[in-house]
XYZ file of C-alpha atoms in Angstrom:
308
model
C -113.168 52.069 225.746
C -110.093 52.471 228.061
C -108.297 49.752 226.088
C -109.056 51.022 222.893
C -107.703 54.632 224.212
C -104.337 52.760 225.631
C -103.864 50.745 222.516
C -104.443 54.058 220.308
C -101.830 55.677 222.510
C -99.416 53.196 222.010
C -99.791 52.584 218.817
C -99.071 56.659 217.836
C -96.111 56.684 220.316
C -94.670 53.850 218.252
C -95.258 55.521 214.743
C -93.619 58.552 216.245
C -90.133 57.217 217.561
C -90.387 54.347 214.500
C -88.345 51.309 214.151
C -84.984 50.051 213.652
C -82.456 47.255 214.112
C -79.832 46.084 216.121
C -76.789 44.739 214.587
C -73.608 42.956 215.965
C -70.631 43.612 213.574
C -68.371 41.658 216.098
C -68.186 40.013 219.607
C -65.459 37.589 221.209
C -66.073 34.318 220.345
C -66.910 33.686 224.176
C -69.601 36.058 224.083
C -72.708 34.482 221.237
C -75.831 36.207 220.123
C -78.160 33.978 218.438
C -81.617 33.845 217.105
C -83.651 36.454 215.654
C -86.189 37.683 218.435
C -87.304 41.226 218.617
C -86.279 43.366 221.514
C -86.663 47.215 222.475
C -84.286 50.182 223.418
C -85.330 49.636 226.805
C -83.212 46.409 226.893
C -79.952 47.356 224.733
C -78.190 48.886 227.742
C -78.709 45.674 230.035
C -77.738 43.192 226.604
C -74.610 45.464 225.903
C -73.648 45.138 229.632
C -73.922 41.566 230.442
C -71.838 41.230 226.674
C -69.228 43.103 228.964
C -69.185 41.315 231.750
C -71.059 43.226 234.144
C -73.785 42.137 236.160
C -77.109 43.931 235.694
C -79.536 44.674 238.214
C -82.663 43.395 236.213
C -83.421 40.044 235.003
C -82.882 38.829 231.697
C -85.945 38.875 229.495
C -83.796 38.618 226.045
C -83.171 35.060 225.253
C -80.724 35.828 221.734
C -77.308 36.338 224.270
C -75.024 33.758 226.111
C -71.808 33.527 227.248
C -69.781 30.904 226.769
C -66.401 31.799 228.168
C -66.166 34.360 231.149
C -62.553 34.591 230.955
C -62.869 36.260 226.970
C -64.848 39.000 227.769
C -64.312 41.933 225.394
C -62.061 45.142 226.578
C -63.568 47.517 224.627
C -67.406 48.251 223.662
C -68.328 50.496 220.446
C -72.034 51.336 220.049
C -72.599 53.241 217.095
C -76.725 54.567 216.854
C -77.511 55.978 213.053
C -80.821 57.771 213.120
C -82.416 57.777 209.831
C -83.156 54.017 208.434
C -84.366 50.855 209.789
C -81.845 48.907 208.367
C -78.001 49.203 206.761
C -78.251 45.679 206.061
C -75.160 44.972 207.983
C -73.375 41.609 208.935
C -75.479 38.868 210.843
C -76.536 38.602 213.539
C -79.075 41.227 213.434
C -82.718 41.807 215.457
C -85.683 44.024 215.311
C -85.406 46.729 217.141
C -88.948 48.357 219.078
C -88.279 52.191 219.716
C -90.085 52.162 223.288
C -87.750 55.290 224.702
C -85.320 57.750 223.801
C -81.824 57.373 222.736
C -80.634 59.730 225.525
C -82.817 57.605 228.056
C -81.054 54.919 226.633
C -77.543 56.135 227.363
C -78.244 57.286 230.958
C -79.299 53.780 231.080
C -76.349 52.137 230.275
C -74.229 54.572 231.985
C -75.578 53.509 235.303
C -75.286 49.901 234.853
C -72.069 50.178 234.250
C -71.375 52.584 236.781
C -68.400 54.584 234.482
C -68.007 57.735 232.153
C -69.702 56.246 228.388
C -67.401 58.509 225.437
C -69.916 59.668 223.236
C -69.530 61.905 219.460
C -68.478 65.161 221.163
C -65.405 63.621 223.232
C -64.667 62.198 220.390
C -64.662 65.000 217.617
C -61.511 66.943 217.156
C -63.269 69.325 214.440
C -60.572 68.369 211.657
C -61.489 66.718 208.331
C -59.672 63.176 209.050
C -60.865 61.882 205.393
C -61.551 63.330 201.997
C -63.849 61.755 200.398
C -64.436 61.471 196.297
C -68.104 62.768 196.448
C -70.660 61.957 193.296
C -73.852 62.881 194.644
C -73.532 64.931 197.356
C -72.750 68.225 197.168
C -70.382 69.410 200.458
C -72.478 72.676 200.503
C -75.136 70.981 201.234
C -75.920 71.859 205.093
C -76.968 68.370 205.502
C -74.044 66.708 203.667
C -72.137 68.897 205.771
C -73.632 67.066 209.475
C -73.165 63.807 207.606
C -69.328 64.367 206.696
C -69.083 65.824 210.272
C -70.513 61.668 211.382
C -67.264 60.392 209.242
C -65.110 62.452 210.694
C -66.134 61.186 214.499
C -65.920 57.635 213.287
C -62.506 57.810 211.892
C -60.989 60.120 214.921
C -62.318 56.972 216.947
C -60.665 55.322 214.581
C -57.071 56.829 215.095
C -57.789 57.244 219.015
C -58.133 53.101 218.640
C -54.640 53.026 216.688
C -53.140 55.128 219.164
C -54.547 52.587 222.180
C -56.470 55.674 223.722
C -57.255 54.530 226.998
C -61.439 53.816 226.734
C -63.879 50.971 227.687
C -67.404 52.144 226.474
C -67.744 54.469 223.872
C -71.738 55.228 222.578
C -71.751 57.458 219.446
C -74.931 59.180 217.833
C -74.823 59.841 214.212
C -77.995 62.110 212.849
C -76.209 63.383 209.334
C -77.933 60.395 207.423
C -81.540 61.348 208.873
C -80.668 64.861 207.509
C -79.696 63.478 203.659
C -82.724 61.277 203.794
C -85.001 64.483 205.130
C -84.357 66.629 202.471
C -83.016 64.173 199.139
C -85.489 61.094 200.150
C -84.652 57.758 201.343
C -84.421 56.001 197.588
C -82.337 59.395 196.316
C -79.008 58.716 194.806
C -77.678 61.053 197.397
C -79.415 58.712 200.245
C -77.360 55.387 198.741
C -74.182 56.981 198.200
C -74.386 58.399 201.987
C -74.919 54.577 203.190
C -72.360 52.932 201.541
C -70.165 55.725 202.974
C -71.051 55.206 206.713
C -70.325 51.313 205.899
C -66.935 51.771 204.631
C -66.860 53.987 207.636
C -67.707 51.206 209.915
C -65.769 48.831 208.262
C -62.018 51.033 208.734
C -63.081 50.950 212.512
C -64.026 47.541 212.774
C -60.566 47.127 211.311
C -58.533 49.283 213.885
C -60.355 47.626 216.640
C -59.351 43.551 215.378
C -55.606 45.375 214.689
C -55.358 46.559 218.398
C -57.854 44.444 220.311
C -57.736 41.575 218.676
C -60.943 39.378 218.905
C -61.602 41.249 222.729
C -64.266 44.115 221.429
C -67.737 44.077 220.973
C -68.983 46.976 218.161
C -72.723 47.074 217.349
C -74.898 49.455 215.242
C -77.910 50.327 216.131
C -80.480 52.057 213.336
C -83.511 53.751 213.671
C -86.056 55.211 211.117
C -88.505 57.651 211.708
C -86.902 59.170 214.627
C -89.296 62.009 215.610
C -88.473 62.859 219.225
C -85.037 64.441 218.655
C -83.201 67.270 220.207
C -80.475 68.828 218.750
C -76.909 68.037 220.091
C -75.157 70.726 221.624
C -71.201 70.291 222.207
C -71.285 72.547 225.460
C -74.716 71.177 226.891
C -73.857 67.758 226.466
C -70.355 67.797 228.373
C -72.181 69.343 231.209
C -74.809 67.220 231.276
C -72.114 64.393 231.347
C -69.880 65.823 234.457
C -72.676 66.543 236.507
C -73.641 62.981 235.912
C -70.460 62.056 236.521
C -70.417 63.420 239.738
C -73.815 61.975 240.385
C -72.199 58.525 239.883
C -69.553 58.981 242.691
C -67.283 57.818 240.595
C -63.666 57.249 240.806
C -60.963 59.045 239.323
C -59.419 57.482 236.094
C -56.183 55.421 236.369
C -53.396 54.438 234.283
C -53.079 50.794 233.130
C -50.208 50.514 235.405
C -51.769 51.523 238.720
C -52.406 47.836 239.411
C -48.479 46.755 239.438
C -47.674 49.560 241.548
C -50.541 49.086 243.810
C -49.433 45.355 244.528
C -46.016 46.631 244.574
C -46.648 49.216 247.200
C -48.938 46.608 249.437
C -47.024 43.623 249.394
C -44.148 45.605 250.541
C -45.355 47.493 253.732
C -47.205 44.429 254.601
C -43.849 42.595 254.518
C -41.718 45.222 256.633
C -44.680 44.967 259.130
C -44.406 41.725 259.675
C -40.416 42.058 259.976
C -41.209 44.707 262.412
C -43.522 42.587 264.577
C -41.791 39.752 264.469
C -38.716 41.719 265.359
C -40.236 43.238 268.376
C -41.783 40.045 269.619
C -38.154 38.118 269.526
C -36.677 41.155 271.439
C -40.159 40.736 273.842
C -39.409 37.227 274.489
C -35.024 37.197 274.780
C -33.805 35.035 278.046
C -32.062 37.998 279.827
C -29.660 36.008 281.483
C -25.424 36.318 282.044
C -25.364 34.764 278.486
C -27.157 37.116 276.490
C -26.585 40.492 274.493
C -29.114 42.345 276.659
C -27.053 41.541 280.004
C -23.417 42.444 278.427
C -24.707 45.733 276.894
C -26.712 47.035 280.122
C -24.660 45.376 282.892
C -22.616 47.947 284.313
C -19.173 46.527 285.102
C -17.615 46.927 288.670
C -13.730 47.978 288.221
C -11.824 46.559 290.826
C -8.725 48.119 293.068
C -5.447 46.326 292.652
């Protein structure tokens, strides 16, 4: 009876947070997913860490990653989660995705794996329309058009920020607008196709900017889920103070430029060499023969005069 009670409970849970997919649109070619095995939410933030390079505190249970070349690790991670279908059909490879906890569980997750500030939507928005697009379905009254064109607009001021070599490692964006389109039009409405094949070309600008500044050193992934029931609206103001005070919970370090390295070594091989001048100074000085023939006798020997 207990079972039955625990399998009826988990069953519900999973028809309530649905199911989705997890896609790689790119990864250095050191860094190879394979396979097709299934894998939950639970695990993305350890996968998408040990893609980076980082060393995660659980063991692996996920057999679809290896790395192949430690030295081409990717600079620069782009998760994108759309909330509304299971699948986009994007580029292989792609695996089934189990919805076993929340998206912002999730993203505390893989914040403290990798121990730094993740950029989500709302450091990236700048509130300007970076794209007009030719609509033919949707109608930009629409209030749920309106949170889908806001999605676009995050993507492609990532997109710029990328051009412009905006100094950012991790960047985990949420996009709800399609959910909205496919809540009110239905998820076979013209309105529902037109608003995918949007968010792809989206994807595909950004995938562009990254290869055009990164080069093959960036891993972007999508991550879809349907059905998403256990959602709480994003709030601009609530979610940057959520994200400082877990900043400060982190005990993090304060950001530095990409030349703090240079003038770190600089700095240190410097004072370590006038040191050892110093020292090696003082112990020659230490160890001088003060005798009739030295500097130290003629410069402290008082001279006698003499009467004629």
């Amino acid at each position: 009876m207990k079972v039955a009670s625990i399998v009826g409970v988990f069953c519900l849970l999973t028809s309530v947070l649905g199911n989705g997919e997890f896609s790689i649109l790119h990864s250095p070619n050191g860094v190879n997913f394979r396979g097709d095995e299934q894998l939950n939410t639970s695990e993305l933030p350890k996968i998408i860490s040990t893609a980076m390079g980082h060393t995660t505190p659980f063991g692996d249970s996920w057999n679809g990653l290896t790395v192949l070349n430690p030295f081409n690790y990717p600079e620069v991670s782009v998760a994108v989660v759309v909330e509304g279908v299971q699948s986009l059909q994007l580029s292989e490879p792609r695996y089934p995705l189990e919805i076993t906890s929340t998206l912002d569980q999730v993203k505390d997750d893989f914040t403290s794996i990798l121990g730094q500030v993740v950029f989500d939507e709302n450091d990236l928005y700048s509130g300007e329309t970076q794209k007009i697009l030719a609509l033919q379905k949707l109608n930009k009254k629409d209030v749920a058009v309106l949170q889908f064109l806001k999605d676009i607009d995050v993507l492609m001021d990532l997109k710029h920020k990328v051009l412009a070599k905006s100094v950012f490692k991790t960047v985990w964006i949420r996009l709800n607008g399609l959910d909205d389109i496919i809540s009110v039009y239905g998820q076979d409405s013209e309105q529902a196709l037109e608003a995918v094949t949007i968010l792809k070309s989206a994807l595909g600008e950004l995938q562009d900017a990254l290869e055009n500044t990164y080069g093959d050193r960036f891993i972007l992934t999508a991550i879809t889920i349907e059905r998403l029931r256990l959602r709480e609206k994003r709030s601009t103001t609530s979610n940057a103070k959520a994200n400082s005070e877990l900043y400060w919970k982190l005990n993090l370090s304060k950001r530095y430029g990409s030349d703090y390295s240079s003038i770190f070594n600089i700095l240190l091989w410097t004072s370590v060499f006038l040191i050892a001048a110093l020292i090696s100074t003082a112990v020659f000085i230490c160890t001088l023969d003060p005798g009739r023939d030295s500097i130290i006798y003629r410069m402290t020997t008082q001279r006698i005069k003499k009467e004629n």
